[in-house]
Coordinates of C-alpha atoms in Angstrom, one line a residue:
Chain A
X252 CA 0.0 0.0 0.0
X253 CA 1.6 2.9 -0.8
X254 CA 0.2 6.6 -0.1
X255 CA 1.3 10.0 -1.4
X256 CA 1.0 13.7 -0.7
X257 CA -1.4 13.9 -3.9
X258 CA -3.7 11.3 -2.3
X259 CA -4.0 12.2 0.8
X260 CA -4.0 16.1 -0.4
X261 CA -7.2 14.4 -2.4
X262 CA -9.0 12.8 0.3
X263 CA -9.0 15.9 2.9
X264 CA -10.5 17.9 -0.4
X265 CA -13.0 15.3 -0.3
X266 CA -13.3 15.0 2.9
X267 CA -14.3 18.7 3.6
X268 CA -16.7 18.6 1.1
X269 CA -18.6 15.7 2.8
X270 CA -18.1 17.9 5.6
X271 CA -20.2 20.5 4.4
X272 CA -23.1 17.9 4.4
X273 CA -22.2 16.3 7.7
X274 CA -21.8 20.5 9.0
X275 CA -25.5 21.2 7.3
X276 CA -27.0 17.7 9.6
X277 CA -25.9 18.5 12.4
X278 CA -26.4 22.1 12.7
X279 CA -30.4 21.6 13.3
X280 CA -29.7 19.0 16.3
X281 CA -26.9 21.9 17.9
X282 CA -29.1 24.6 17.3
X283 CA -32.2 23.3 19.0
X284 CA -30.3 22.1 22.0
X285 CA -28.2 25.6 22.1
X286 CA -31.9 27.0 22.3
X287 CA -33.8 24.9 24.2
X288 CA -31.5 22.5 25.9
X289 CA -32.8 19.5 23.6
X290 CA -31.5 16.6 22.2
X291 CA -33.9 15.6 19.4
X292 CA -33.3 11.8 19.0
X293 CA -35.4 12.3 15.9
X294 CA -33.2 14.4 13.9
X295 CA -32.3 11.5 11.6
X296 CA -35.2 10.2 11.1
X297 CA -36.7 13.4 9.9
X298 CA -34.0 13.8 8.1
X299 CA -35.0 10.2 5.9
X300 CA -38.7 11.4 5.8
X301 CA -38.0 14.7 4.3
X302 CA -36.3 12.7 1.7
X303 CA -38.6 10.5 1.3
X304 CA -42.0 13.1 0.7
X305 CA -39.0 14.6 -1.6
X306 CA -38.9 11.0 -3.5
X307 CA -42.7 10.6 -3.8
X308 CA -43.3 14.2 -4.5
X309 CA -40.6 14.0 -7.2
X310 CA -41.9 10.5 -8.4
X311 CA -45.8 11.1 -8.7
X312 CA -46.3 15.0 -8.8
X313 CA -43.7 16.2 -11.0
X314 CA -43.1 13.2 -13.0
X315 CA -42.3 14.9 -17.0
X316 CA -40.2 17.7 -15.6
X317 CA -36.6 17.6 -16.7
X318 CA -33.8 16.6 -14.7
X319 CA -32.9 18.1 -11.8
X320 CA -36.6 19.7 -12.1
X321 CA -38.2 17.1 -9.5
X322 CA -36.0 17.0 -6.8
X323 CA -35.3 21.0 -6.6
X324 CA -39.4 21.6 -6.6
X325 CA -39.6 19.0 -4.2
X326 CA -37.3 20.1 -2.1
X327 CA -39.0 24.0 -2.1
X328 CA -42.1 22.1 -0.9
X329 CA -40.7 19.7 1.7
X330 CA -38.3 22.1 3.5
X331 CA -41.3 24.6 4.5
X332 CA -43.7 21.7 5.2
X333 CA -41.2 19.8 7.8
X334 CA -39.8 23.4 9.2
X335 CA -43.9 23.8 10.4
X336 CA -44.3 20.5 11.3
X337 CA -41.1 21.1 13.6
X338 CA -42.7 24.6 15.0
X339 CA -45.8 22.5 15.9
X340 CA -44.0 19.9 16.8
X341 CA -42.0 21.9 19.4
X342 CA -44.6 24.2 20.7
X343 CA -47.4 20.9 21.4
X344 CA -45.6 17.9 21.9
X345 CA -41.9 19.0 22.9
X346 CA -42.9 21.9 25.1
X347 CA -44.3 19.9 27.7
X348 CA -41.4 17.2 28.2
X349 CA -38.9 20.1 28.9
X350 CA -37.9 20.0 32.5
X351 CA -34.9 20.1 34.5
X352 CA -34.5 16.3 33.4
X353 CA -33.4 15.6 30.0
X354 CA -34.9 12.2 29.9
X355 CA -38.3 13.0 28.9
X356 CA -37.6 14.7 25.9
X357 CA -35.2 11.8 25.0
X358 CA -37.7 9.4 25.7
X359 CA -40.0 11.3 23.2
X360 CA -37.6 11.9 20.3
X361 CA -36.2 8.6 20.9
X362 CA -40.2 7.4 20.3
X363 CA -41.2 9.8 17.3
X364 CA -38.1 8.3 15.6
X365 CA -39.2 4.9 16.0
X366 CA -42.7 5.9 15.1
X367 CA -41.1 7.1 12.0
X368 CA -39.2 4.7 10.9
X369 CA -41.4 2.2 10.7
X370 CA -44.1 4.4 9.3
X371 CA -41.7 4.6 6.7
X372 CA -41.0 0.9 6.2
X373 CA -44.8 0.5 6.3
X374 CA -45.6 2.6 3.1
X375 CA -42.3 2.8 1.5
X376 CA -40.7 -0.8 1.8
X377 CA -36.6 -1.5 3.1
X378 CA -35.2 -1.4 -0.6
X379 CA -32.5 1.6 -1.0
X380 CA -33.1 4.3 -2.5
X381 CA -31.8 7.5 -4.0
X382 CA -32.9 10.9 -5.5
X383 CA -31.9 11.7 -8.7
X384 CA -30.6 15.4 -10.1
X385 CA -29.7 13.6 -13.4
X386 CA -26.6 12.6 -15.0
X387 CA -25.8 15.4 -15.9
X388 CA -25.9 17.6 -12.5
X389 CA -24.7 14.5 -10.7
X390 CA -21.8 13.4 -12.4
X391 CA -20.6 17.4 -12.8
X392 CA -17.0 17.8 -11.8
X393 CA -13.9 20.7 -11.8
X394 CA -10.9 19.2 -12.3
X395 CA -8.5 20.8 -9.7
X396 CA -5.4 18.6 -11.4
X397 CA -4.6 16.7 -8.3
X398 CA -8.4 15.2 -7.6
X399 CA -12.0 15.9 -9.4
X400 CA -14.5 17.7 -7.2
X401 CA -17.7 17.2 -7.9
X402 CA -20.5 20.5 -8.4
X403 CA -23.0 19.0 -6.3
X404 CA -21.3 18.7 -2.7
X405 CA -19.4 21.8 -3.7
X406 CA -22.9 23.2 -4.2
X407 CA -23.9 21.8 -0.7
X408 CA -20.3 22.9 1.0
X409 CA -21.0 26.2 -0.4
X410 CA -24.9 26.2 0.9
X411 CA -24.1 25.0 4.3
X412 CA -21.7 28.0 4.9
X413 CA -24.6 29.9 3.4
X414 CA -27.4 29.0 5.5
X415 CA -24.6 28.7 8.7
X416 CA -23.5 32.3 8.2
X417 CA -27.3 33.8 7.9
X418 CA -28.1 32.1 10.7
X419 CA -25.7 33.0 12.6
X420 CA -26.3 36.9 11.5
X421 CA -30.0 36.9 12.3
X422 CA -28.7 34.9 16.1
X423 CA -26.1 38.5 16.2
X424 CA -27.9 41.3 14.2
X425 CA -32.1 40.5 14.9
X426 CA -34.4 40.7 17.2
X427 CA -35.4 37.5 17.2
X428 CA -31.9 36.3 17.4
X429 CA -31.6 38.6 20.6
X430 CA -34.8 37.5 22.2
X431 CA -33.9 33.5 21.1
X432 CA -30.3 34.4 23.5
X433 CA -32.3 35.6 25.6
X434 CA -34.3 32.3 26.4
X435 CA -31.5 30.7 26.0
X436 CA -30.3 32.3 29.0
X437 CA -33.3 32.3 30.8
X438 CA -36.6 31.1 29.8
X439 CA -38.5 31.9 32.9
X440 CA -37.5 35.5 32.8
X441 CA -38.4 36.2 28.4
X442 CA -42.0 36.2 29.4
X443 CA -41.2 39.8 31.4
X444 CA -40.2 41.2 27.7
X445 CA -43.6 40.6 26.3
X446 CA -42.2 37.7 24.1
X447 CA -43.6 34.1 24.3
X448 CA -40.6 31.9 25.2
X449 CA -43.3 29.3 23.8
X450 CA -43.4 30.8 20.3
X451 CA -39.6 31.3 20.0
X452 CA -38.7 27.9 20.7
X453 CA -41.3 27.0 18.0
X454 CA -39.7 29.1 15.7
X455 CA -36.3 27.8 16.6
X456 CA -37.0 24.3 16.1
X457 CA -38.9 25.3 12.6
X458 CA -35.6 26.9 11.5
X459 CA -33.9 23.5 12.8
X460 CA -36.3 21.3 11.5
X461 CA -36.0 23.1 7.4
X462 CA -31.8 22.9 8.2
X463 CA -32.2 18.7 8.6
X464 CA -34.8 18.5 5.8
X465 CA -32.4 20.5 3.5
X466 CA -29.6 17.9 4.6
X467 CA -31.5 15.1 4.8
X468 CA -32.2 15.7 0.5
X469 CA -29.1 16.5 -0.1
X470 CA -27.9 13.3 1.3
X471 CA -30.7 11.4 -0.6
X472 CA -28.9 12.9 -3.6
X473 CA -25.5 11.5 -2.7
X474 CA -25.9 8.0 -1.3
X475 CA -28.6 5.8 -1.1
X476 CA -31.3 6.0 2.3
X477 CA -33.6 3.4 3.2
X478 CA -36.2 3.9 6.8
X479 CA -33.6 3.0 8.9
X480 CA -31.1 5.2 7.3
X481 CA -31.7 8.1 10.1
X482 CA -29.7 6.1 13.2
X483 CA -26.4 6.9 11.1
X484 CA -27.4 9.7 10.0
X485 CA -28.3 11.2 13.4
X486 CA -24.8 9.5 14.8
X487 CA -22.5 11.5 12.6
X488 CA -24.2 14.3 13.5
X489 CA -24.1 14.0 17.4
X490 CA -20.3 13.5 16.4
X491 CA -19.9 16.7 14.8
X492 CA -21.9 18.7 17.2
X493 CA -19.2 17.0 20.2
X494 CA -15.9 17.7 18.1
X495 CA -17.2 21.2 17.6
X496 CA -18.4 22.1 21.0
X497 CA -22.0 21.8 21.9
X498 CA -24.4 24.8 21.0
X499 CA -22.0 26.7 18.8
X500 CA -23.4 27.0 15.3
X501 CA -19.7 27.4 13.5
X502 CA -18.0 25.1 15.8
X503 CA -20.7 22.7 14.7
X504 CA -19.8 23.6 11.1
X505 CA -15.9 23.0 11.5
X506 CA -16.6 19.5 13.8
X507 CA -18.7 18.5 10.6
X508 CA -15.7 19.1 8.6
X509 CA -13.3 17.3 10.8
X510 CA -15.7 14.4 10.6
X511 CA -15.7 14.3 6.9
X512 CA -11.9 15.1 6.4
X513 CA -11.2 12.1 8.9
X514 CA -13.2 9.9 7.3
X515 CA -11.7 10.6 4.2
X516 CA -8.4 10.4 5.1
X517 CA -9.1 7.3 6.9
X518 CA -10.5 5.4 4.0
X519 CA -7.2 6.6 1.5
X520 CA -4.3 5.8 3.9
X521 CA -5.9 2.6 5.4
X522 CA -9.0 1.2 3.3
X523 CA -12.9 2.6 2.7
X524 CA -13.5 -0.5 5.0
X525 CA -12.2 1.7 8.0
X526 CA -13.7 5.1 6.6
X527 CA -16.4 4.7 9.0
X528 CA -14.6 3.4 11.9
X529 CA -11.8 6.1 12.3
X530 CA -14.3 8.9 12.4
X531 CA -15.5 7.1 15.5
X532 CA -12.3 6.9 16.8
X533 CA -11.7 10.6 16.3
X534 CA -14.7 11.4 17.7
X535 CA -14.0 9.1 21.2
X536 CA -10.6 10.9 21.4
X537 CA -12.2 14.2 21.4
X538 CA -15.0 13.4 23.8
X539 CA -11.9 11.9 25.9
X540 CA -9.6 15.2 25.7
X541 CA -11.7 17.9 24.4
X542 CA -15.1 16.7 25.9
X543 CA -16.4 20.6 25.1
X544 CA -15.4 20.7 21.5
X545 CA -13.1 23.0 19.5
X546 CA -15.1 26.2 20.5
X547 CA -16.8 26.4 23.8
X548 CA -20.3 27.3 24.1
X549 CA -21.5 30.8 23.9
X550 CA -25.0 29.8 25.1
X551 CA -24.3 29.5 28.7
X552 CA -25.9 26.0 29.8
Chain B
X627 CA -55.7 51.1 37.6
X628 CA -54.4 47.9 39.1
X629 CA -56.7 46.0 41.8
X630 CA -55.7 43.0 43.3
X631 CA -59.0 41.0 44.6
X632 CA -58.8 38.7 47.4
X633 CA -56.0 36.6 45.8
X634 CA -54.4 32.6 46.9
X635 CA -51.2 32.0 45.9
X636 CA -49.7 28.3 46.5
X637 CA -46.6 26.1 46.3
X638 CA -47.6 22.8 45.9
X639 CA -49.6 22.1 49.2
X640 CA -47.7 25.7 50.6
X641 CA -49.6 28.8 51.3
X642 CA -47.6 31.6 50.1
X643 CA -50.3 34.6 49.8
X644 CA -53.7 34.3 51.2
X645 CA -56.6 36.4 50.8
X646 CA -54.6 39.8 49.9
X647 CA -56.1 42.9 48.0
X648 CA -55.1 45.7 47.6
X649 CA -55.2 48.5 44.6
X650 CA -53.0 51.4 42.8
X651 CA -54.1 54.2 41.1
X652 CA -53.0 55.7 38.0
X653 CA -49.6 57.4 38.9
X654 CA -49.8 55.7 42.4
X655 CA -47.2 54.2 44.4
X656 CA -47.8 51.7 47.2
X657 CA -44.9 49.9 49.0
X658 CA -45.6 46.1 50.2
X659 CA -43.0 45.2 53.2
X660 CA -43.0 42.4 55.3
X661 CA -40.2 40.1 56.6
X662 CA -38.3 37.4 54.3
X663 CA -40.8 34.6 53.7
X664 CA -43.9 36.5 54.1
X665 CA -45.3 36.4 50.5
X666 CA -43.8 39.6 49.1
X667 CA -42.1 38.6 46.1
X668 CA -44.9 36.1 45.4
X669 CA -47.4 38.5 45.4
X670 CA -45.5 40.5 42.7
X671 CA -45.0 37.3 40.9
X672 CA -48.8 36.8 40.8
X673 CA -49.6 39.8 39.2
X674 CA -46.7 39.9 36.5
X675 CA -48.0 36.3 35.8
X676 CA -45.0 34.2 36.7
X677 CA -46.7 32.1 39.6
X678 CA -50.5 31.0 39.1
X679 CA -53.0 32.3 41.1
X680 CA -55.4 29.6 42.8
X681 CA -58.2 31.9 44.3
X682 CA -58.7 35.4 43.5
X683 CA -58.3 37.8 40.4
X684 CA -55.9 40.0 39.3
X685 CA -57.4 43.3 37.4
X686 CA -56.0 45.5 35.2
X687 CA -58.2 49.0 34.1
X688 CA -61.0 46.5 34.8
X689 CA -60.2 44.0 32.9
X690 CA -59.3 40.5 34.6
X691 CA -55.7 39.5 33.8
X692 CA -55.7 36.5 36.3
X693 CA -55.1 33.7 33.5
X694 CA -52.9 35.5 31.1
X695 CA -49.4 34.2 30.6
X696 CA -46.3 36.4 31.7
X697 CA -46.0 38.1 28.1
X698 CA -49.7 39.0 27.5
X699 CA -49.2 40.9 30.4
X700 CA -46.3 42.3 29.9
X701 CA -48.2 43.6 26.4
X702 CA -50.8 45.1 28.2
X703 CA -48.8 47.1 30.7
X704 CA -47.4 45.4 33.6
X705 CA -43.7 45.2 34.1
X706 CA -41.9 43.6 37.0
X707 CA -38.5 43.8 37.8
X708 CA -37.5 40.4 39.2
X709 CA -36.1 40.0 42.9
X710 CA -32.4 39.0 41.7
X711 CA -32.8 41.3 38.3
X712 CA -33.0 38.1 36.2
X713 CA -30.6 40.3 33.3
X714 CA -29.8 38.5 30.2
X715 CA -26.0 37.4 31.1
X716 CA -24.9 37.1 27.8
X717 CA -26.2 39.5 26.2
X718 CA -25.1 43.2 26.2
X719 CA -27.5 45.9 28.7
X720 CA -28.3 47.4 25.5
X721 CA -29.3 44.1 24.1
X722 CA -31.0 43.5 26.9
X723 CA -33.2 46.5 26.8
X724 CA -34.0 45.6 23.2
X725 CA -35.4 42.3 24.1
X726 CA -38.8 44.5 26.0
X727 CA -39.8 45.8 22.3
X728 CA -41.1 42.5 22.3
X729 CA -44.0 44.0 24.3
X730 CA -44.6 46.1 21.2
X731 CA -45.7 49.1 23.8
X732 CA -44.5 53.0 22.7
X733 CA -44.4 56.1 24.7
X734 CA -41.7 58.4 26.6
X735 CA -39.3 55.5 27.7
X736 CA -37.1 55.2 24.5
X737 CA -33.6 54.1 25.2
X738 CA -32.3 57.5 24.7
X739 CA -34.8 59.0 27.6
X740 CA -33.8 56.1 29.6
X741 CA -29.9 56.8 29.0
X742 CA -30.5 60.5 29.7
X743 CA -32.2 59.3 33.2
X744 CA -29.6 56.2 34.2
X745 CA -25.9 58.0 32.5
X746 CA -25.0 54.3 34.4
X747 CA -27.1 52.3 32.0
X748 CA -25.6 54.4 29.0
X749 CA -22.3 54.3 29.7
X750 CA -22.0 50.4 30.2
X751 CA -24.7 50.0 27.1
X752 CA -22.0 47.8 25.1
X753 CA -21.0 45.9 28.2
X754 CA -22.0 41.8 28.8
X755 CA -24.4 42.3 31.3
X756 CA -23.3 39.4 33.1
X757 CA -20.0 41.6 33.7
X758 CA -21.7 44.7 35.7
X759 CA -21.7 45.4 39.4
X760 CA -24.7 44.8 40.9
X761 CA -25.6 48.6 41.1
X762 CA -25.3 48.3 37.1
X763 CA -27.2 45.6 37.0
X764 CA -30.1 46.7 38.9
X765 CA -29.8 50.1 37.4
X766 CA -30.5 48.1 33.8
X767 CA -33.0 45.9 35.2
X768 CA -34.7 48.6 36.3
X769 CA -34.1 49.7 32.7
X770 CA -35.3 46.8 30.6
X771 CA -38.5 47.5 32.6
X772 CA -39.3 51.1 31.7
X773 CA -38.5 50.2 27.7
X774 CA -42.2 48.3 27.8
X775 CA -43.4 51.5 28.8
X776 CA -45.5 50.2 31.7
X777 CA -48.8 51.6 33.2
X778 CA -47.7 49.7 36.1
X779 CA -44.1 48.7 37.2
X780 CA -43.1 46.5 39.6
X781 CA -39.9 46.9 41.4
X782 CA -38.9 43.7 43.7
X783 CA -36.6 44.6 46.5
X784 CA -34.8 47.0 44.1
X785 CA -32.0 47.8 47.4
X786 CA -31.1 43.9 48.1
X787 CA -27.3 43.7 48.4
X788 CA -26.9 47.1 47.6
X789 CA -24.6 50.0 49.1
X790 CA -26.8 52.6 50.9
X791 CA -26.1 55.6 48.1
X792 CA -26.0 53.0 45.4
X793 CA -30.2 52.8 46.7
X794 CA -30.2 55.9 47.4
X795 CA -29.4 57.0 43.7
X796 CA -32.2 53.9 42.3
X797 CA -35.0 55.4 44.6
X798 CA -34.2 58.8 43.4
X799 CA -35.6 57.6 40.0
X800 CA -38.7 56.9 41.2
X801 CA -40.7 60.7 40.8
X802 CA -39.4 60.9 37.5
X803 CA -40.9 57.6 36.5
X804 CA -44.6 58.5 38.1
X805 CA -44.0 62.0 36.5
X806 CA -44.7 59.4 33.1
X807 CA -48.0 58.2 35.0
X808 CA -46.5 55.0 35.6
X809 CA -47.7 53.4 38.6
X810 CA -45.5 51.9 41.0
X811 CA -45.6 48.6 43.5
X812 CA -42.3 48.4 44.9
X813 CA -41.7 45.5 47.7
X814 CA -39.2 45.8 50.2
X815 CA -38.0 44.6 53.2
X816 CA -36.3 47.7 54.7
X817 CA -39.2 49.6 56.3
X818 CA -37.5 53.3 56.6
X819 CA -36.8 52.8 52.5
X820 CA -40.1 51.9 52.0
X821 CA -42.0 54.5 53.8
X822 CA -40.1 57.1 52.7
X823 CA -40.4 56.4 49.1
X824 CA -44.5 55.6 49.7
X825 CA -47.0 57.4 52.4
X826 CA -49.2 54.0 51.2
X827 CA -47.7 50.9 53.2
X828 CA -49.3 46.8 52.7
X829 CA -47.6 45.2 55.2
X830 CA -47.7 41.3 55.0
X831 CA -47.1 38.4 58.0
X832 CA -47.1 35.3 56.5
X833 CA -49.0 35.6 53.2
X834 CA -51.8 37.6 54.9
X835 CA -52.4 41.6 55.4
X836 CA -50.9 42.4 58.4
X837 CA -52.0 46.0 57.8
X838 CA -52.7 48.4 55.5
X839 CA -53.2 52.7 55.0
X840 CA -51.2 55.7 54.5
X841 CA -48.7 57.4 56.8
X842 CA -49.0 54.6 59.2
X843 CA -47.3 55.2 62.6
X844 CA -44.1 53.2 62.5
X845 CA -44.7 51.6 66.1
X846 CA -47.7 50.2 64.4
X847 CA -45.8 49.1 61.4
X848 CA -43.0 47.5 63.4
X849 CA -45.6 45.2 65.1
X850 CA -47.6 44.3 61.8
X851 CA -43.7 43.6 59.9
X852 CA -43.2 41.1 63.2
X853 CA -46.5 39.8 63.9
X854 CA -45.5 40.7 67.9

């Protein structure tokens, strides 16, 4: 086995471009528990069903459109429709397990994905499956001389930082942002400004909800999901949220991106058997000596 | 005009307020003293809407508030600053004065009239409020309550842990903020503060009126504070 600068050079471009997708997962799951001090054991799972409506949507409504028509219409539809469900979501069901114990909302998340799940392998059956943007958006690539990159996870790289960085200005620059801080810090005490903690936390996990439905398409575009697809899903994103730091939207973004690039790395130097395997490791060496993640917290816990 | 009717406040099996009333007028001020533990702060809580009440309603121009959540009331006029100020930590005080437009309420108290009244508010305006002393902090408590522009405000034992002029400079703000027709309900434990900033006096023993009136003789007051 023999490895060279140009390979390995190779795989961490590849790997930070995975990143971006791994940064755009699990930026919904660190945002909601930055907010409201959640861990939404469902974030995969949505993830899988908002590909999923994109599929069927793509697959009955908009069938005749041309390539990548479908899954971009779709996707318009899906993103608002799961962001609401997650406000709703939130403001009935989540609301009321939030306590000073964590374990009811676990219990809850851990249940709707479940629920899901096998809602899922109900209607939709265990085969794999994939969206499609067409050959010719798929199989897109810039030649950088060393290693190809290909337009679409360049695209969702690029959208990631996109989505990352307005968030992060409406968090700094809005009043909402402020007054979403501000329950952060303390929820009991919000209610005093005339704001309904109730109704921000609803609008939190709507903007959380539409960031895992965007990432959970734009993984259906680049590998194959089946119902059962959201336990990894939701596991490399718990990792990136740890490597980062919990609750911090761009320390999210860069553990994402370590993820990816060890993974990458991993898979060129060793084999793609231990792609998997070594992002694990990484991860179990930062919860050992960095247990608060590259950037602490700004949300105070 | 604020009335409180015959109100029950409990914790769990716990009496904290029973069977208080009392009212303010438009531009009023009454002061509510009693000792620690004798319902003060939960009586404030009632009204601002952060602890249920069980028997009893709350009233605000006539209208019953008694079910409304904090931040309906908070719309409508009523602004309590919390015992322990409760500021935003992270957040800078000018932040955290931003966060009352949520109560979506206009009139004199814009944060330039509130920096022109509190120069200490102003001055530290780009400052963590988690950093300020606790002079500061109260000072921008006090703030963050005037930006809702409040027909009533509620100040909660405004001069705990404070130095004696630091209190003396808060208290001094109080004519200024009736001059607005604000209404004030100030609780407090020190009974020379609170009858010098109010000729009304509530005095509570244990969740119950221990005595109420104006210009009250301070014997009187003593006995009703200790239940003696």
């Amino acid at each position: 086995m023999t490895v060279n600068a140009a390979a390995i050079l190779s795989a961490v471009v590849q790997g930070v471009l995975v990143g971006g997708l791994y940064a755009l997962f699990a930026s919904g799951l660190s945002y909601m528990f930055g907010v409201m001090r959640l861990v939404n054991l469902a974030h995969g799972a949505f993830a899988v069903l908002a590909a999923y409506a994109t599929l069927i949507l793509a697959q009955t409504a908009f069938v005749g459109i041309p390539d990548p028509g479908p899954v971009l219409i779709g996707l318009l539809g899906v993103v608002p429709v799961i962001a609401i469900l997650g406000y709703l979501l939130q403001r009935y069901v989540l609301q009321l397990t939030l306590s000073e114990s964590p374990l009811p909302s676990l219990l809850v998340t851990f249940g709707l994905a479940i629920i899901i799940e096998n809602v899922l392998l109900l209607t939709q059956n265990a085969t794999p499956k994939k969206l499609s943007l067409g050959r010719a958006v798929e199989t897109a690539s810039i030649d950088l001389g060393f290693t190809q990159i290909g337009v679409f996870p360049l695209a969702v790289l690029v959208l990631a930082i996109v989505l990352l960085g307005g968030l992060s200005l409406v968090m700094a620059r809005t009043q909402f942002g402020r007054l979403v801080r501000a329950v952060s810090d303390d929820p009991a005490t919000v209610g005093l400004t005339g704001a309904n903690p109730r109704h921000i936390y609803g609008i939190a996990a709507a903007i959380a909800f539409g960031l895992v439905a965007i990432a959970g398409i734009a993984s259906g575009v680049q590998t194959n999901f089946s119902p059962a697809s959201g336990g990894t899903l939701l596991i490399f994103a718990f990792e990136a949220v740890i490597i980062g730091g919990l609750g911090s939207l761009w320390g999210t973004f860069i553990g994402g991106v370590i993820l990816g690039v060890v993974q990458s790395v991993g898979a060129a130097v060793l084999t793609k058997n231990y792609e998997i395997l070594v992002g694990h490791i990484v991860f179990l060496l930062f919860l050992i000596f960095l247990p608060n993640g590259i950037i602490r917290r700004r949300v105070r816990l | 005009m604020l009335e409180v009717d015959d109100i029950d406040v409990y914790y769990g099996q716990l009496p904290a307020v029973r069977d208080v009333s009392l009212r303010l007028d438009d531009g009023g001020i009454l002061a509510v003293i009693g000792a620690n533990g004798a319902g003060k702060s939960t009586l404030l809580g009632a009204i601002a809407g952060q602890v249920p009440v069980r028997e009893g309603r709350v009233l605000l121009d006539g209208r019953d508030i008694t079910r409304l959540p904090a931040h309906r009331r908070t719309r409508l006029g009523i602004a309590l600053v919390p015992e322990g100020r409760r500021l935003f930590k992270s957040l800078t005080v000018e932040e955290n004065l931003l966060t009352a437009r949520a109560s979506k309420r206009s009139g004199p108290w814009t944060l330039d009239a509130i920096y022109e009244m509190l120069p200490l508010v102003g001055e530290r305006r780009n400052r963590r409020a988690g950093d300020l002393s606790g002079g500061e902090q109260q000072a921008t408590a006090i703030a963050r309550a005037l930006v809702t522009n409040p027909k009533v405000l509620l100040l909660d034992e405004v001069s705990l842990g404070l130095a004696p002029a630091v209190i003396a400079q808060l208290y001094s703000f109080i004519p200024a903020i009736r001059e607005q027709g604000t209404s004030i309900l100030l609780v407090e434990q020190d009974v020379q503060q609170a009858t010098r900033a109010s000729r009304d006096v509530h005095c509570l023993l244990q969740g119950r009126t221990s005595l109420a009136g104006a210009d009250l003789d301070l014997a009187d007051i003593t006995r009703a504070y200790f239940g003696a």
